[in-house]
Tab-separated table of C-alpha atoms in Angstrom:
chain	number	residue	atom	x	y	z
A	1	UNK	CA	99.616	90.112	98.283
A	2	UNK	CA	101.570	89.789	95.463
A	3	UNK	CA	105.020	92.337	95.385
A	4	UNK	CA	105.963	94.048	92.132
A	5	UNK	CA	108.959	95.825	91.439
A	6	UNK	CA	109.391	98.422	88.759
A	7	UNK	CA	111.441	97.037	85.320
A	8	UNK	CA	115.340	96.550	86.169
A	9	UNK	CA	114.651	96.433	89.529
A	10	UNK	CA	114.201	93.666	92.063
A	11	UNK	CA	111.428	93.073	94.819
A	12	UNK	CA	113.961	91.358	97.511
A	13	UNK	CA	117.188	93.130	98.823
A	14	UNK	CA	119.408	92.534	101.464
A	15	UNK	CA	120.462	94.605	103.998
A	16	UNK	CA	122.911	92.855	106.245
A	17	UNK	CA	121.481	89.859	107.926
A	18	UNK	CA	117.871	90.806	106.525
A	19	UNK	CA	115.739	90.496	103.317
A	20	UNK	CA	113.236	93.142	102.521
A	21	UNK	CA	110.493	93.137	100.284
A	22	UNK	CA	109.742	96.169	98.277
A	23	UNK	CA	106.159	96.369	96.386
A	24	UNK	CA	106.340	99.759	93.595
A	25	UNK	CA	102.279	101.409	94.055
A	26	UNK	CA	101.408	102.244	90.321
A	27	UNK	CA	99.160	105.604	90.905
A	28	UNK	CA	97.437	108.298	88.708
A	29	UNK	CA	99.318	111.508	88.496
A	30	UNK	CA	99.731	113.449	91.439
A	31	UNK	CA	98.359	116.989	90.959
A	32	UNK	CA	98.252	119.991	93.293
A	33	UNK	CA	94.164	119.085	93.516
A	34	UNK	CA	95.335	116.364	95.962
A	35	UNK	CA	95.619	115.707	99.348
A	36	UNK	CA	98.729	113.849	100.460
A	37	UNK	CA	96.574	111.917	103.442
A	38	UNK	CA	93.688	110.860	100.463
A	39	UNK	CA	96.270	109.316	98.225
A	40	UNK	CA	98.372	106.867	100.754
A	41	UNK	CA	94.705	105.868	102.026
A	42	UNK	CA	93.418	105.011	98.470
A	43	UNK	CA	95.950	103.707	97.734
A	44	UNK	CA	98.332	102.114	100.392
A	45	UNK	CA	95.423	101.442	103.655
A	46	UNK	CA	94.077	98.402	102.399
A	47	UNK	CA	97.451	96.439	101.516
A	48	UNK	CA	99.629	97.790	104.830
A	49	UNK	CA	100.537	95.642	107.311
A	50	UNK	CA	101.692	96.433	110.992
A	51	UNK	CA	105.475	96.561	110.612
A	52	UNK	CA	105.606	98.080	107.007
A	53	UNK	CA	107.291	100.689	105.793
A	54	UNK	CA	106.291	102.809	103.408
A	55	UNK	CA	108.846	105.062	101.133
A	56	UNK	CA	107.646	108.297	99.495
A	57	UNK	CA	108.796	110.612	97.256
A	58	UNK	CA	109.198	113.806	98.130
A	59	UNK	CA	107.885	115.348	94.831
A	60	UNK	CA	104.184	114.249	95.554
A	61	UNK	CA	104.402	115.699	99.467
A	62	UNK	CA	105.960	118.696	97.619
A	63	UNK	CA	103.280	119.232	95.037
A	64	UNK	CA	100.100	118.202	97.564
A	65	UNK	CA	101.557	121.126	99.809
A	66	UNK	CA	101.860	123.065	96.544
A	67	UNK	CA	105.330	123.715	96.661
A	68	UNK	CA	105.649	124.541	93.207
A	69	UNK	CA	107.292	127.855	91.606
A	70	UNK	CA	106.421	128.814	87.911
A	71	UNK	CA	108.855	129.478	85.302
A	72	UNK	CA	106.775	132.556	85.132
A	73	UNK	CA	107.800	134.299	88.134
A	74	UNK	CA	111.336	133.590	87.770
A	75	UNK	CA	113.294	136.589	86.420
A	76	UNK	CA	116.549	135.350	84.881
A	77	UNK	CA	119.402	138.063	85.384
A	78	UNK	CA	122.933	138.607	84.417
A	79	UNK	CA	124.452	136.737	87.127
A	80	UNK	CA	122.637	132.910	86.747
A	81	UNK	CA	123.079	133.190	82.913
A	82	UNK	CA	126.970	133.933	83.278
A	83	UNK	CA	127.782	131.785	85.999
A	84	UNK	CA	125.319	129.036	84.909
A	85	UNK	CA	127.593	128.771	81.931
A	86	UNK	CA	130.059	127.444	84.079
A	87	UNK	CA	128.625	124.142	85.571
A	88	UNK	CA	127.062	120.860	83.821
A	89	UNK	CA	123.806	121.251	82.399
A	90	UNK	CA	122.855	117.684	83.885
A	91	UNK	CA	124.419	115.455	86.615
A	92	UNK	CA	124.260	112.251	87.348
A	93	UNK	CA	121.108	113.354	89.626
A	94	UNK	CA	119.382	115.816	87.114
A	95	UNK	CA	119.160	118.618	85.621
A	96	UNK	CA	121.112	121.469	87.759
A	97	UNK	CA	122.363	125.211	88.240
A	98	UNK	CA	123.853	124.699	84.861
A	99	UNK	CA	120.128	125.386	83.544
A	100	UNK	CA	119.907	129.332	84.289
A	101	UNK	CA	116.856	129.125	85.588
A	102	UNK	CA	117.860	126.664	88.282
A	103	UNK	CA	121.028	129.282	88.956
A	104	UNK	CA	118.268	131.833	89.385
A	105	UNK	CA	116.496	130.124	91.485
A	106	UNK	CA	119.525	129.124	93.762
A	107	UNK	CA	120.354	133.316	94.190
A	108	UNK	CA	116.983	134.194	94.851
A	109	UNK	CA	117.280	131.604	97.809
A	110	UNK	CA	120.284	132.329	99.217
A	111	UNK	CA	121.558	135.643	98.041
A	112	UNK	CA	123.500	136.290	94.544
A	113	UNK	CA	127.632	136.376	97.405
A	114	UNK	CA	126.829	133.022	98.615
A	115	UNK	CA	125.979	131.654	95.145
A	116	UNK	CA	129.742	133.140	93.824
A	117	UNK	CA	131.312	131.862	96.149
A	118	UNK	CA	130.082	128.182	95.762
A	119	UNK	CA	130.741	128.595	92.225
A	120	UNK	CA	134.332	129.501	92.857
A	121	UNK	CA	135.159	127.021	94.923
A	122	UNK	CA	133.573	124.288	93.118
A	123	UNK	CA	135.463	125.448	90.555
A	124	UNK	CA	138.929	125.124	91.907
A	125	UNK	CA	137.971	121.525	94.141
A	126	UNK	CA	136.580	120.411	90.117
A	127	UNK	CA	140.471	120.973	89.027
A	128	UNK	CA	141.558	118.034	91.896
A	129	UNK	CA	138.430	115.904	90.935
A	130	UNK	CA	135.816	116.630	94.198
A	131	UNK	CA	132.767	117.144	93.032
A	132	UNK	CA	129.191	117.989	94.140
A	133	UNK	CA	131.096	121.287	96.352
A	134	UNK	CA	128.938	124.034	94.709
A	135	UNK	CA	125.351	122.038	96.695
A	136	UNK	CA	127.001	121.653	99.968
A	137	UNK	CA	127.790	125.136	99.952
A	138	UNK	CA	124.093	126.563	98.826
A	139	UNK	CA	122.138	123.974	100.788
A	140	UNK	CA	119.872	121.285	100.713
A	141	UNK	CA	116.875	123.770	99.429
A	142	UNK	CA	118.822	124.161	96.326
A	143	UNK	CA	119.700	120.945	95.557
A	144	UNK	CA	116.323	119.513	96.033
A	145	UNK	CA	114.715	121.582	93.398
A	146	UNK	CA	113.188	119.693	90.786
A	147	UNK	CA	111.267	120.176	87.883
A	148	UNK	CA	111.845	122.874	85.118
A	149	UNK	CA	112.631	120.159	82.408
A	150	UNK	CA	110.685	117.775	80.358
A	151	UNK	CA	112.404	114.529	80.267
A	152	UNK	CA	110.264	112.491	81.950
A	153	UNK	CA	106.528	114.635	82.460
A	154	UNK	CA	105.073	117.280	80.224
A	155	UNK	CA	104.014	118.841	83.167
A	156	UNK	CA	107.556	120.023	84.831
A	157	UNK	CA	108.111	121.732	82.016
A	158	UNK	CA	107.072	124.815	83.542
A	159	UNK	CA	107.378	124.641	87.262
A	160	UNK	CA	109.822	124.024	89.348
A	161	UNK	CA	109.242	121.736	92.974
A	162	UNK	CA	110.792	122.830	96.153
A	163	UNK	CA	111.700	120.219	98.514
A	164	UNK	CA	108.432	119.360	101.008
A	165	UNK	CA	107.640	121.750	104.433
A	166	UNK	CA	108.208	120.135	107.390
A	167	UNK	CA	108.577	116.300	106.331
A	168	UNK	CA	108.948	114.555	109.702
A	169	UNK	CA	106.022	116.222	111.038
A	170	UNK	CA	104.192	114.994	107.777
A	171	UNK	CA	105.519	111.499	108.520
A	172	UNK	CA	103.909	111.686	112.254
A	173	UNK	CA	100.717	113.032	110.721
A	174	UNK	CA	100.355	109.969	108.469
A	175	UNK	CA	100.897	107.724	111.188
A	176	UNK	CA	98.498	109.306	113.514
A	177	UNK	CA	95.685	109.619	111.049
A	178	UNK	CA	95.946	106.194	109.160
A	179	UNK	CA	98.139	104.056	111.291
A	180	UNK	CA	101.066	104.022	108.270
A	181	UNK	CA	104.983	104.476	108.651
A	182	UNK	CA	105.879	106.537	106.471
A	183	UNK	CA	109.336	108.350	105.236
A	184	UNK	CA	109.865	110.756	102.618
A	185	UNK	CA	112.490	110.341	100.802
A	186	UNK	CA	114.629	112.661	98.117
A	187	UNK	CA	115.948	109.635	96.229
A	188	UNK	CA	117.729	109.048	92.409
A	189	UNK	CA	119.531	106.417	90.452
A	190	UNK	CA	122.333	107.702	92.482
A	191	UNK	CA	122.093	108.515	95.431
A	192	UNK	CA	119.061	108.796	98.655
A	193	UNK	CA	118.483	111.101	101.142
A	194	UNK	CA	116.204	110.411	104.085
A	195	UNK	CA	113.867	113.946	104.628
A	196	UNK	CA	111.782	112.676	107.354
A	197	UNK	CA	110.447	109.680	109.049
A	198	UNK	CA	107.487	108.731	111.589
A	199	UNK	CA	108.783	108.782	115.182
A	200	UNK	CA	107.706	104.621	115.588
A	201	UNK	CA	110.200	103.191	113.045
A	202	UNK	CA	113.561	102.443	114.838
A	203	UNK	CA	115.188	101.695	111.888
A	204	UNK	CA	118.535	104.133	111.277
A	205	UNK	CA	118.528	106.662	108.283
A	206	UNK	CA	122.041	104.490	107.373
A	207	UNK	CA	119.623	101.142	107.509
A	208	UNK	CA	116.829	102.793	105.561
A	209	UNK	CA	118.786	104.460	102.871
A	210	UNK	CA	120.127	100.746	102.302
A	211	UNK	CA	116.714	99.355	101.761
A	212	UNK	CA	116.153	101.749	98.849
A	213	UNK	CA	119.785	102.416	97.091
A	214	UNK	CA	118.760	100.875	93.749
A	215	UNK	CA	116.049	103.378	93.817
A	216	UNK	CA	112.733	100.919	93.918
A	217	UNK	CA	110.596	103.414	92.519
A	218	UNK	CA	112.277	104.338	89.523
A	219	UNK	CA	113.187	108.135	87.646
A	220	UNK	CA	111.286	108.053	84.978
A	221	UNK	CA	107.312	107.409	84.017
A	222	UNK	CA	106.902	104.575	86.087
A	223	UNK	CA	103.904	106.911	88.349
A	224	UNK	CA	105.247	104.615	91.495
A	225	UNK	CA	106.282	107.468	94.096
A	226	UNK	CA	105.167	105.466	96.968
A	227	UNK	CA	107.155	102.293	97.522
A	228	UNK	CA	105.794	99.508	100.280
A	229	UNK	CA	108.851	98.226	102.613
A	230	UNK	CA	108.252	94.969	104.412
A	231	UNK	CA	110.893	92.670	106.252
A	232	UNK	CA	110.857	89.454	104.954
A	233	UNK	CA	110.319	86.396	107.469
């Protein structure tokens, strides 16, 4: 098998004394029609080997579990459209709370005090330079929302995608019904965060997150959420 890596991005990297391969799956679109379990066995059974790895993005877990929240049945209030005013419109990860909407969203998950708060002290640790405050406060829920923009897919414009249910048991149920190892993964140009993982790979979250810092499967078009780890020998 031949491994292809998305454009500006490399196949091989190397992780401390290892090389690992990394092969980008090019795949339709992922709709809420599909089943999470269909797509890696269409498209990742017949080229996995024992040993493999295999790297997916949460959004397509997220959207096959139908995780989704439409702009529809968000009602924007006083609160997220003043304090949204207040943080960046995009980071270095996406768009965030500085989109209303997304500021919305974040008080109708953890109440409209807690949200205040974060955005008070983010604003004072912003004056000595320490950013990224405001998420750590509200919670991993929060910052794992995606969607509600159209830079890269029509069809975000509209709905927003809450981070996947449950993603370690997911991983074990991929295992046990095709044999795969599989995490899920919540990864950017800038930064990776390991949701879940299959209870057979040994490999630390530290270890993994190193395998896939460049961000293998790209942030734009590129339609490769699933990315196929194997340890060079």
């Amino acid at each position: 098998m031949e491994f292809v890596s998305n454009e500006g991005k490399n196949v091989e990297i190397s992780v401390g004394k290892d090389i690992y391969l990394r092969h980008a799956i090019k795949m339709r679109f992922i709709t809420d029609k599909d089943n999470y379990i269909d797509v890696i066995k269409e498209y990742v059974s017949d080229i996995y080997e024992e040993g493999d790895i295999i790297s997916i993005s949460e959004k397509i877990i997220s959207i096959c579990q139908n995780k989704i929240i439409k702009r529809e049945d968000i009602k924007i209030g006083f609160w997220a459209k003043f304090l949204s005013k207040f943080a960046c419109r995009k980071n270095r990860g996406g768009y965030g709370v500085g989109m209303a909407i997304n500021m919305q969203y974040a008080i109708n998950k953890v109440g409209i005090l807690k949200v205040i708060f974060a955005s008070l002290v983010s604003g004072i640790t912003k004056l000595i330079g320490i950013k990224g405050v405001f998420y750590k406060i509200v919670g991993r829920d929060v910052s794992g929302l995606d969607g509600f923009y159209d830079g890269a897919w029509n069809e975000y414009k509209d709905i927003g995608i809450e981070l996947p249910e449950n993603s370690k048991l997911v991983c074990n149920e991929i295992k046990n019904k095709l044999g795969i190892s599989a995490m899920i993964v919540d990864s950017n140009d800038f930064g990776q965060v390991i949701l879940g993982k299959s209870n057979d790979i040994k490999l630390s979250d530290k270890i993994l997150r190193e395998i896939i810092r460049d961000n293998p499967a790209g942030q734009g078009k590129q339609t490769t959420p699933i990315i196929l780890i194997r340890k060079k020998v």
